[in-house]
mmCIF file of C-alpha atoms in Angstrom:
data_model
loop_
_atom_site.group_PDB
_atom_site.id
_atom_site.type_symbol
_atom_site.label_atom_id
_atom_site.label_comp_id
_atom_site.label_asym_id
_atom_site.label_seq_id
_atom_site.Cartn_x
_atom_site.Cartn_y
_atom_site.Cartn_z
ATOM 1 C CA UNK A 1 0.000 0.000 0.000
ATOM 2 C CA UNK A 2 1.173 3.371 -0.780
ATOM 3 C CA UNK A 3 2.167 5.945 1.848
ATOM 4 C CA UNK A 4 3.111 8.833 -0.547
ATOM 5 C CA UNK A 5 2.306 9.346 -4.501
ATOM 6 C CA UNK A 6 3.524 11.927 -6.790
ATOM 7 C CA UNK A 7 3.477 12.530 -10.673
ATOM 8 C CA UNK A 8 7.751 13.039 -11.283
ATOM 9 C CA UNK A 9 9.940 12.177 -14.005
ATOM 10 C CA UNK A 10 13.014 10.384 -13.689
ATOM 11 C CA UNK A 11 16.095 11.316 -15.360
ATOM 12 C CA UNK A 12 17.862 8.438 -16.921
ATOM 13 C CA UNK A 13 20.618 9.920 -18.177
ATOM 14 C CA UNK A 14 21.350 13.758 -19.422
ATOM 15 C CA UNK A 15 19.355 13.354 -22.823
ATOM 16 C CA UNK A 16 16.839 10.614 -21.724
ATOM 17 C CA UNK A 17 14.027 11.427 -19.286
ATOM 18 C CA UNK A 18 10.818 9.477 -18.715
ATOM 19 C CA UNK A 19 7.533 11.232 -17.140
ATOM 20 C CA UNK A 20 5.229 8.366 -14.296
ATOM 21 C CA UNK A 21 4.443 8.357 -10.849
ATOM 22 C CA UNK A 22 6.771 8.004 -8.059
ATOM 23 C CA UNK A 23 5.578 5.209 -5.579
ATOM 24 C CA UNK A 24 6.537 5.301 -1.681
ATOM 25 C CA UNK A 25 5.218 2.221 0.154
ATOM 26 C CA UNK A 26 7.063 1.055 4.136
ATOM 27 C CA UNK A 27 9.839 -1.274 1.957
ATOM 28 C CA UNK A 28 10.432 0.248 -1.538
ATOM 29 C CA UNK A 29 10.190 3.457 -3.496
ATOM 30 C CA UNK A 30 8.905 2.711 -6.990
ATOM 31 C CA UNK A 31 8.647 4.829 -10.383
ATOM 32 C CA UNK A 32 5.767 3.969 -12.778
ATOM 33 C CA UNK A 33 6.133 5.298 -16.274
ATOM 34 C CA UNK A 34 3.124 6.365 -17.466
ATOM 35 C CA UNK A 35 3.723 8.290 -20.942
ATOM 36 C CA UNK A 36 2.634 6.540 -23.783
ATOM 37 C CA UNK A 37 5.597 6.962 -26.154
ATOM 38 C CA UNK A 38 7.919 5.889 -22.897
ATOM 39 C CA UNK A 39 6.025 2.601 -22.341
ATOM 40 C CA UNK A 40 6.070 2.014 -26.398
ATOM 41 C CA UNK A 41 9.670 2.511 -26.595
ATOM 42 C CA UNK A 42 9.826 -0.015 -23.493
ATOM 43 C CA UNK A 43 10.378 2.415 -20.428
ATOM 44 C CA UNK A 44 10.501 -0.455 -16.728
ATOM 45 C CA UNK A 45 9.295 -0.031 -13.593
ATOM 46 C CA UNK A 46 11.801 1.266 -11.271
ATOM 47 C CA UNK A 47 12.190 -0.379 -8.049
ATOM 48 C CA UNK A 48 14.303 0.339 -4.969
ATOM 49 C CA UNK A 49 14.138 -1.000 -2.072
ATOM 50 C CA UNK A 50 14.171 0.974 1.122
ATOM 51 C CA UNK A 51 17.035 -0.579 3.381
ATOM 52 C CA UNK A 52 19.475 -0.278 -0.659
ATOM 53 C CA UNK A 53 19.166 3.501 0.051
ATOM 54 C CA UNK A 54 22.309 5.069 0.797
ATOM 55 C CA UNK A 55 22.070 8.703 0.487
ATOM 56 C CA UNK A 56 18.808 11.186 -0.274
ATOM 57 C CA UNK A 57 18.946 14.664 -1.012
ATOM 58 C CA UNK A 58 15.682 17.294 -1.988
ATOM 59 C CA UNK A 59 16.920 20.439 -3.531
ATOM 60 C CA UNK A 60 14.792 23.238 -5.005
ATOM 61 C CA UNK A 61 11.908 25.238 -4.171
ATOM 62 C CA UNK A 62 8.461 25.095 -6.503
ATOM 63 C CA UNK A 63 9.838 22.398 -8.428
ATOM 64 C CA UNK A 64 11.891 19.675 -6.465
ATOM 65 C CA UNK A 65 15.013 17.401 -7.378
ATOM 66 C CA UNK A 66 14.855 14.380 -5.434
ATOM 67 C CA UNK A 67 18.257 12.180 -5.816
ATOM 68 C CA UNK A 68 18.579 8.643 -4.450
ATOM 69 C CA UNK A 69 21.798 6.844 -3.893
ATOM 70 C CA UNK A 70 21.953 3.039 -3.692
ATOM 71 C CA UNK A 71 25.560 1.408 -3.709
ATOM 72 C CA UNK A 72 25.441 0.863 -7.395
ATOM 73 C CA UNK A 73 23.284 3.797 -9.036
ATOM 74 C CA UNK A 74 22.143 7.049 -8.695
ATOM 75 C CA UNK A 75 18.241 7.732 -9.125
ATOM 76 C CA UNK A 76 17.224 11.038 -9.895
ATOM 77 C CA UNK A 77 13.447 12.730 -9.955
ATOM 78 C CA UNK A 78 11.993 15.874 -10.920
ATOM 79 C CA UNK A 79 8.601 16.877 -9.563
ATOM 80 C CA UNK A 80 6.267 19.185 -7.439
ATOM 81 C CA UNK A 81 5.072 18.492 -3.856
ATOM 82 C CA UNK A 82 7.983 16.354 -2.888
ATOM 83 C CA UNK A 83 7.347 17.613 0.315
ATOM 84 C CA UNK A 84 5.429 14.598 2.013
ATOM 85 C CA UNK A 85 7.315 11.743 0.108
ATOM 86 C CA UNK A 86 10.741 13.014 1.144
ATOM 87 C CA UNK A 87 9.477 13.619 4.804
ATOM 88 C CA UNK A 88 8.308 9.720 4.848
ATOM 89 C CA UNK A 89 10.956 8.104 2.858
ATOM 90 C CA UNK A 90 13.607 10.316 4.712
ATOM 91 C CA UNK A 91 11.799 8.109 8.188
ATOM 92 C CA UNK A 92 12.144 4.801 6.523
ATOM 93 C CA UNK A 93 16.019 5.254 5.299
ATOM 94 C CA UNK A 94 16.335 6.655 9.050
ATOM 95 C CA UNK A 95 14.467 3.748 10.259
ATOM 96 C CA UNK A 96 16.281 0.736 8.069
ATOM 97 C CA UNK A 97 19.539 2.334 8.402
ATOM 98 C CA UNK A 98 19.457 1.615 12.530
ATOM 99 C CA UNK A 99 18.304 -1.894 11.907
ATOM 100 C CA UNK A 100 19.916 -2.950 9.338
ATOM 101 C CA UNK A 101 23.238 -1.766 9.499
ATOM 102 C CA UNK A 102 24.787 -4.748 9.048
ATOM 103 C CA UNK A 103 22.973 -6.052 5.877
ATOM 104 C CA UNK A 104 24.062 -3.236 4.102
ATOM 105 C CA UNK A 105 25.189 -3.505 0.060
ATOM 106 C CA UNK A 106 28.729 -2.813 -0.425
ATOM 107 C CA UNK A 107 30.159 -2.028 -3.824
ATOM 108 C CA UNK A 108 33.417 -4.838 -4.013
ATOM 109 C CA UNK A 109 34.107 -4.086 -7.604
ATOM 110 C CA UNK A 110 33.087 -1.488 -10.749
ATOM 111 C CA UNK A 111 33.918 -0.635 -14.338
ATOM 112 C CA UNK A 112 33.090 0.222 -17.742
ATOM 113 C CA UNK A 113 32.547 -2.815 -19.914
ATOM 114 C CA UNK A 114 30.614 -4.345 -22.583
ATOM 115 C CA UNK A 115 27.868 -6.862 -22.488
ATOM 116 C CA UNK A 116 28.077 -9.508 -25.324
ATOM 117 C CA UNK A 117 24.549 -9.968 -26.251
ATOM 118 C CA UNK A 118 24.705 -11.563 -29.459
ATOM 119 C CA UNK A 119 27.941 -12.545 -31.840
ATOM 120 C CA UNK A 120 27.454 -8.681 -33.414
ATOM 121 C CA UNK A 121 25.969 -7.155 -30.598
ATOM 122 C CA UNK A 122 27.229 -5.536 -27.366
ATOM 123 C CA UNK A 123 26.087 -2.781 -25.142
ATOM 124 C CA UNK A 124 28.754 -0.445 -22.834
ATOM 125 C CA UNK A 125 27.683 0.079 -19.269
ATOM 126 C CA UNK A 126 28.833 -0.123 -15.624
ATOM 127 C CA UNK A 127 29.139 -3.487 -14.252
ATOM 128 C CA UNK A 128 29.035 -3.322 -10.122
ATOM 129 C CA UNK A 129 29.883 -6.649 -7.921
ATOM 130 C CA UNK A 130 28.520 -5.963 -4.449
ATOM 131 C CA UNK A 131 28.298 -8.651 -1.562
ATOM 132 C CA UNK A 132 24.253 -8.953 -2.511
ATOM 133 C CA UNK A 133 25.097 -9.089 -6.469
ATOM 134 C CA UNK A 134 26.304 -8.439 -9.852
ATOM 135 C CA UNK A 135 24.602 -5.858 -11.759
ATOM 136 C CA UNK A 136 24.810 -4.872 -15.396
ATOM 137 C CA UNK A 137 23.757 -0.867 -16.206
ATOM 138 C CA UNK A 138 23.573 0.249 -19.688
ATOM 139 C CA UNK A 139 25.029 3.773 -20.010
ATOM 140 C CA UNK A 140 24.493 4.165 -23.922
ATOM 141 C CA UNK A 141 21.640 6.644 -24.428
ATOM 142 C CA UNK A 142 20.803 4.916 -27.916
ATOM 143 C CA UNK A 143 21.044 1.514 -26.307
ATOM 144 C CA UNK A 144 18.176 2.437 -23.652
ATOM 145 C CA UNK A 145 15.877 3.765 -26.341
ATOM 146 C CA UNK A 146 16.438 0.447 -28.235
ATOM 147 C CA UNK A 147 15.333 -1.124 -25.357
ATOM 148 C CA UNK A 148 18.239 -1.848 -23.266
ATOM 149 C CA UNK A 149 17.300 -2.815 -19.417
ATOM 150 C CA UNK A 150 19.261 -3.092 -15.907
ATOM 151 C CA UNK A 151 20.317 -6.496 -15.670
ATOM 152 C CA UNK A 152 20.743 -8.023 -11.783
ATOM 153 C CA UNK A 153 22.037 -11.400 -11.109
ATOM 154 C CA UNK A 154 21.811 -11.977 -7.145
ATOM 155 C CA UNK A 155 25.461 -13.592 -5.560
ATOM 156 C CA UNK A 156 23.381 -16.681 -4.641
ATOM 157 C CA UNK A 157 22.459 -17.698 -8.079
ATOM 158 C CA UNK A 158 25.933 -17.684 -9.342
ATOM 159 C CA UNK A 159 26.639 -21.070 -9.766
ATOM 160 C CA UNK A 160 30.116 -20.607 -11.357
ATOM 161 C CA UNK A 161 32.643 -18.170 -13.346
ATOM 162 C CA UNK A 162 34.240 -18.798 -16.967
ATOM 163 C CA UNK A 163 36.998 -16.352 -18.191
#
């Protein structure tokens, strides 16, 4: 169940933007794309889990920039009456940060690289190895409008490495 929800749009990258609503429920804080051409061109759900958040900041006064740190990306959203949501989500990372200090994600390893998807295709992005998992993040802004997504493996399922 929701606590807060605003209309925002979430900033991909510097060229690439994507207008939804931003979703704050007691364990994640979710963005829902909800412009036609976004979902078309295959715009995702963002999720983010409360007790992954790392750092928040609110800047600005009519119109608010809310950016949210996890150990592996940086979120950020662009909307009015920001007020409530950062107020409540500011509680929670308060709140999950005292309890869960211990379980916290820890980046081990990063760098640029590119993903082999096919014998002619790759993508470049960051790949992150924290003690949760291995993440993939395209950084190409032609590769996300082709349709490029996060990709998150958790440690657990690795069930072996090739080099």
């Amino acid at each position: 169940r929701a606590i807060e929800r605003v209309r925002a749009t979430y900033y991909i990258s510097r060229m690439l933007a994507q207008s939804g609503l931003l979703h704050l429920t007691s364990l994640r804080l979710m963005f829902v794309p909800t412009g036609t051409i976004d979902r078309v061109v295959g715009a995702e759900r963002v999720s983010l889990a409360i007790d992954e958040i790392q750092r928040l900041s609110c800047e600005g006064l009519a119109t608010k920039k809310l950016t949210v740190r996890s150990a592996i990306k940086t979120y950020r959203f662009v909307g009015r009456n920001f007020e409530n949501l950062e107020r409540e989500l500011r509680a929670l990372v308060s709140r999950s940060s005292q309890s869960e200090i211990s379980h916290r994600e820890e980046v081990l390893a990063e760098a640029r690289v590119n993903l082999f998807v096919s014998r002619l295709l790759t993508q470049s992005g960051l790949l992150h190895v924290t003690n949760r998992r291995v993440s993939f993040t395209p950084i190409g802004v032609l590769d996300r409008a082709m349709g490029a997504r996060d990709l998150q493996l958790p440690v657990e399922a690795i069930e072996g490495i090739e080099t």
